[in-house]
JSON list of C-alpha atoms in Angstrom, two decimals:
[
{"chain": "A", "resi": 1, "resn": "MET", "atom": "CA", "xyz": [5.07, -10.19, -29.87]},
{"chain": "A", "resi": 2, "resn": "PRO", "atom": "CA", "xyz": [3.64, -8.80, -27.11]},
{"chain": "A", "resi": 3, "resn": "LEU", "atom": "CA", "xyz": [2.26, -10.38, -24.98]},
{"chain": "A", "resi": 4, "resn": "PHE", "atom": "CA", "xyz": [-0.92, -9.23, -23.39]},
{"chain": "A", "resi": 5, "resn": "PHE", "atom": "CA", "xyz": [-2.44, -10.36, -19.59]},
{"chain": "A", "resi": 6, "resn": "SER", "atom": "CA", "xyz": [-5.94, -10.35, -17.79]},
{"chain": "A", "resi": 7, "resn": "CYS", "atom": "CA", "xyz": [-6.27, -7.77, -15.28]},
{"chain": "A", "resi": 8, "resn": "VAL", "atom": "CA", "xyz": [-10.06, -9.81, -14.07]},
{"chain": "A", "resi": 9, "resn": "GLY", "atom": "CA", "xyz": [-10.03, -10.01, -10.24]},
{"chain": "A", "resi": 10, "resn": "ASP", "atom": "CA", "xyz": [-7.77, -11.19, -7.70]},
{"chain": "A", "resi": 11, "resn": "ALA", "atom": "CA", "xyz": [-7.08, -14.65, -6.80]},
{"chain": "A", "resi": 12, "resn": "THR", "atom": "CA", "xyz": [-7.50, -13.67, -2.96]},
{"chain": "A", "resi": 13, "resn": "THR", "atom": "CA", "xyz": [-10.46, -13.44, -3.38]},
{"chain": "A", "resi": 14, "resn": "SER", "atom": "CA", "xyz": [-13.84, -13.90, -0.47]},
{"chain": "A", "resi": 15, "resn": "SER", "atom": "CA", "xyz": [-14.57, -16.92, -2.33]},
{"chain": "A", "resi": 16, "resn": "THR", "atom": "CA", "xyz": [-10.80, -18.42, -3.06]},
{"chain": "A", "resi": 17, "resn": "LYS", "atom": "CA", "xyz": [-10.25, -17.33, 0.45]},
{"chain": "A", "resi": 18, "resn": "HIS", "atom": "CA", "xyz": [-9.81, -20.04, 3.98]},
{"chain": "A", "resi": 19, "resn": "PRO", "atom": "CA", "xyz": [-12.00, -18.52, 6.74]},
{"chain": "A", "resi": 20, "resn": "ASP", "atom": "CA", "xyz": [-10.42, -17.36, 10.40]},
{"chain": "A", "resi": 21, "resn": "GLY", "atom": "CA", "xyz": [-11.43, -19.50, 12.72]},
{"chain": "A", "resi": 22, "resn": "GLN", "atom": "CA", "xyz": [-9.99, -16.45, 15.10]},
{"chain": "A", "resi": 23, "resn": "THR", "atom": "CA", "xyz": [-11.86, -14.31, 14.07]},
{"chain": "A", "resi": 24, "resn": "LEU", "atom": "CA", "xyz": [-15.31, -16.91, 13.62]},
{"chain": "A", "resi": 25, "resn": "TYR", "atom": "CA", "xyz": [-13.12, -18.22, 17.62]},
{"chain": "A", "resi": 26, "resn": "ARG", "atom": "CA", "xyz": [-14.26, -14.35, 18.93]},
{"chain": "A", "resi": 27, "resn": "GLN", "atom": "CA", "xyz": [-17.36, -13.96, 16.83]},
{"chain": "A", "resi": 28, "resn": "HIS", "atom": "CA", "xyz": [-19.36, -16.49, 18.04]},
{"chain": "A", "resi": 29, "resn": "CYS", "atom": "CA", "xyz": [-17.74, -18.51, 20.66]},
{"chain": "A", "resi": 30, "resn": "VAL", "atom": "CA", "xyz": [-15.68, -16.82, 23.02]},
{"chain": "A", "resi": 31, "resn": "ILE", "atom": "CA", "xyz": [-18.05, -15.38, 25.55]},
{"chain": "A", "resi": 32, "resn": "CYS", "atom": "CA", "xyz": [-18.53, -18.78, 26.86]},
{"chain": "A", "resi": 33, "resn": "HIS", "atom": "CA", "xyz": [-15.15, -20.57, 26.47]},
{"chain": "A", "resi": 34, "resn": "GLY", "atom": "CA", "xyz": [-13.44, -16.71, 26.80]},
{"chain": "A", "resi": 35, "resn": "ALA", "atom": "CA", "xyz": [-9.89, -15.38, 24.20]},
{"chain": "A", "resi": 36, "resn": "ASP", "atom": "CA", "xyz": [-8.13, -18.19, 25.61]},
{"chain": "A", "resi": 37, "resn": "GLY", "atom": "CA", "xyz": [-10.20, -21.01, 25.97]},
{"chain": "A", "resi": 38, "resn": "THR", "atom": "CA", "xyz": [-10.50, -21.80, 29.20]},
{"chain": "A", "resi": 39, "resn": "LEU", "atom": "CA", "xyz": [-12.65, -19.20, 30.64]},
{"chain": "A", "resi": 40, "resn": "ALA", "atom": "CA", "xyz": [-15.10, -22.52, 30.60]},
{"chain": "A", "resi": 41, "resn": "LEU", "atom": "CA", "xyz": [-19.03, -20.15, 31.78]},
{"chain": "A", "resi": 42, "resn": "ASN", "atom": "CA", "xyz": [-21.82, -21.31, 31.77]},
{"chain": "A", "resi": 43, "resn": "GLY", "atom": "CA", "xyz": [-21.10, -25.15, 31.84]},
{"chain": "A", "resi": 44, "resn": "ALA", "atom": "CA", "xyz": [-18.62, -24.18, 28.43]},
{"chain": "A", "resi": 45, "resn": "ALA", "atom": "CA", "xyz": [-15.73, -26.29, 28.75]},
{"chain": "A", "resi": 46, "resn": "ASP", "atom": "CA", "xyz": [-11.52, -25.27, 28.58]},
{"chain": "A", "resi": 47, "resn": "LEU", "atom": "CA", "xyz": [-10.73, -26.09, 25.14]},
{"chain": "A", "resi": 48, "resn": "SER", "atom": "CA", "xyz": [-7.44, -26.23, 26.54]},
{"chain": "A", "resi": 49, "resn": "ARG", "atom": "CA", "xyz": [-7.53, -29.50, 28.13]},
{"chain": "A", "resi": 50, "resn": "SER", "atom": "CA", "xyz": [-9.37, -30.58, 25.18]},
{"chain": "A", "resi": 51, "resn": "THR", "atom": "CA", "xyz": [-8.55, -33.81, 24.36]},
{"chain": "A", "resi": 52, "resn": "LEU", "atom": "CA", "xyz": [-10.82, -34.46, 21.34]},
{"chain": "A", "resi": 53, "resn": "SER", "atom": "CA", "xyz": [-9.53, -35.31, 18.21]},
{"chain": "A", "resi": 54, "resn": "MET", "atom": "CA", "xyz": [-10.35, -32.74, 14.72]},
{"chain": "A", "resi": 55, "resn": "GLU", "atom": "CA", "xyz": [-13.03, -35.40, 13.96]},
{"chain": "A", "resi": 56, "resn": "GLU", "atom": "CA", "xyz": [-14.57, -34.63, 17.60]},
{"chain": "A", "resi": 57, "resn": "ARG", "atom": "CA", "xyz": [-14.38, -30.95, 17.18]},
{"chain": "A", "resi": 58, "resn": "ILE", "atom": "CA", "xyz": [-15.90, -31.28, 13.47]},
{"chain": "A", "resi": 59, "resn": "HIS", "atom": "CA", "xyz": [-18.78, -33.05, 14.95]},
{"chain": "A", "resi": 60, "resn": "GLN", "atom": "CA", "xyz": [-19.95, -31.62, 18.69]},
{"chain": "A", "resi": 61, "resn": "ILE", "atom": "CA", "xyz": [-19.06, -27.79, 16.96]},
{"chain": "A", "resi": 62, "resn": "THR", "atom": "CA", "xyz": [-21.64, -28.54, 14.38]},
{"chain": "A", "resi": 63, "resn": "MET", "atom": "CA", "xyz": [-24.17, -30.64, 16.60]},
{"chain": "A", "resi": 64, "resn": "GLY", "atom": "CA", "xyz": [-23.70, -28.84, 19.77]},
{"chain": "A", "resi": 65, "resn": "LYS", "atom": "CA", "xyz": [-23.45, -30.22, 23.44]},
{"chain": "A", "resi": 66, "resn": "ASN", "atom": "CA", "xyz": [-25.36, -29.70, 26.63]},
{"chain": "A", "resi": 67, "resn": "THR", "atom": "CA", "xyz": [-26.24, -25.58, 26.81]},
{"chain": "A", "resi": 68, "resn": "MET", "atom": "CA", "xyz": [-23.18, -25.52, 23.33]},
{"chain": "A", "resi": 69, "resn": "PRO", "atom": "CA", "xyz": [-25.86, -24.09, 20.74]},
{"chain": "A", "resi": 70, "resn": "PRO", "atom": "CA", "xyz": [-25.10, -26.25, 17.09]},
{"chain": "A", "resi": 71, "resn": "PHE", "atom": "CA", "xyz": [-23.15, -23.91, 14.88]},
{"chain": "A", "resi": 72, "resn": "GLY", "atom": "CA", "xyz": [-24.24, -26.50, 11.75]},
{"chain": "A", "resi": 73, "resn": "GLY", "atom": "CA", "xyz": [-26.41, -24.09, 10.51]},
{"chain": "A", "resi": 74, "resn": "VAL", "atom": "CA", "xyz": [-25.19, -20.69, 11.59]},
{"chain": "A", "resi": 75, "resn": "LEU", "atom": "CA", "xyz": [-21.62, -21.68, 10.13]},
{"chain": "A", "resi": 76, "resn": "LYS", "atom": "CA", "xyz": [-20.39, -23.21, 7.23]},
{"chain": "A", "resi": 77, "resn": "GLU", "atom": "CA", "xyz": [-18.04, -26.76, 7.07]},
{"chain": "A", "resi": 78, "resn": "GLU", "atom": "CA", "xyz": [-15.02, -24.55, 5.87]},
{"chain": "A", "resi": 79, "resn": "GLU", "atom": "CA", "xyz": [-15.79, -22.08, 8.73]},
{"chain": "A", "resi": 80, "resn": "ILE", "atom": "CA", "xyz": [-16.58, -24.68, 11.67]},
{"chain": "A", "resi": 81, "resn": "LEU", "atom": "CA", "xyz": [-13.11, -26.46, 10.11]},
{"chain": "A", "resi": 82, "resn": "SER", "atom": "CA", "xyz": [-11.39, -23.36, 10.81]},
{"chain": "A", "resi": 83, "resn": "VAL", "atom": "CA", "xyz": [-12.51, -22.65, 14.01]},
{"chain": "A", "resi": 84, "resn": "ALA", "atom": "CA", "xyz": [-11.76, -26.14, 15.06]},
{"chain": "A", "resi": 85, "resn": "GLN", "atom": "CA", "xyz": [-7.95, -25.82, 13.52]},
{"chain": "A", "resi": 86, "resn": "TYR", "atom": "CA", "xyz": [-8.43, -22.79, 15.87]},
{"chain": "A", "resi": 87, "resn": "ILE", "atom": "CA", "xyz": [-9.07, -24.26, 18.84]},
{"chain": "A", "resi": 88, "resn": "GLU", "atom": "CA", "xyz": [-5.81, -26.30, 18.70]},
{"chain": "A", "resi": 89, "resn": "THR", "atom": "CA", "xyz": [-3.81, -23.51, 19.60]},
{"chain": "A", "resi": 90, "resn": "PHE", "atom": "CA", "xyz": [-5.38, -24.34, 23.05]},
{"chain": "A", "resi": 91, "resn": "ARG", "atom": "CA", "xyz": [-4.10, -26.97, 23.95]},
{"chain": "A", "resi": 92, "resn": "LYS", "atom": "CA", "xyz": [-1.30, -26.90, 26.62]}
]
């Protein structure tokens, strides 16, 4: 008996892909924090020296702080998580 397989779409469609934290960071954060997180322009924190927990970073990205605007209305929760995880790579 022959087997039939469906070729309806790809398992990695855009709705199932994880957001790219690096790309989102470059789009929204690099202007003040710099490519490696150390620029600290306009009062931005040096992300390589950050001691914030993941939960604290997610909150700060979502709500903003001081001159940093809130991104809760700009990015989806999973995008904010991806950016927060990417920022972790800057720690020294």
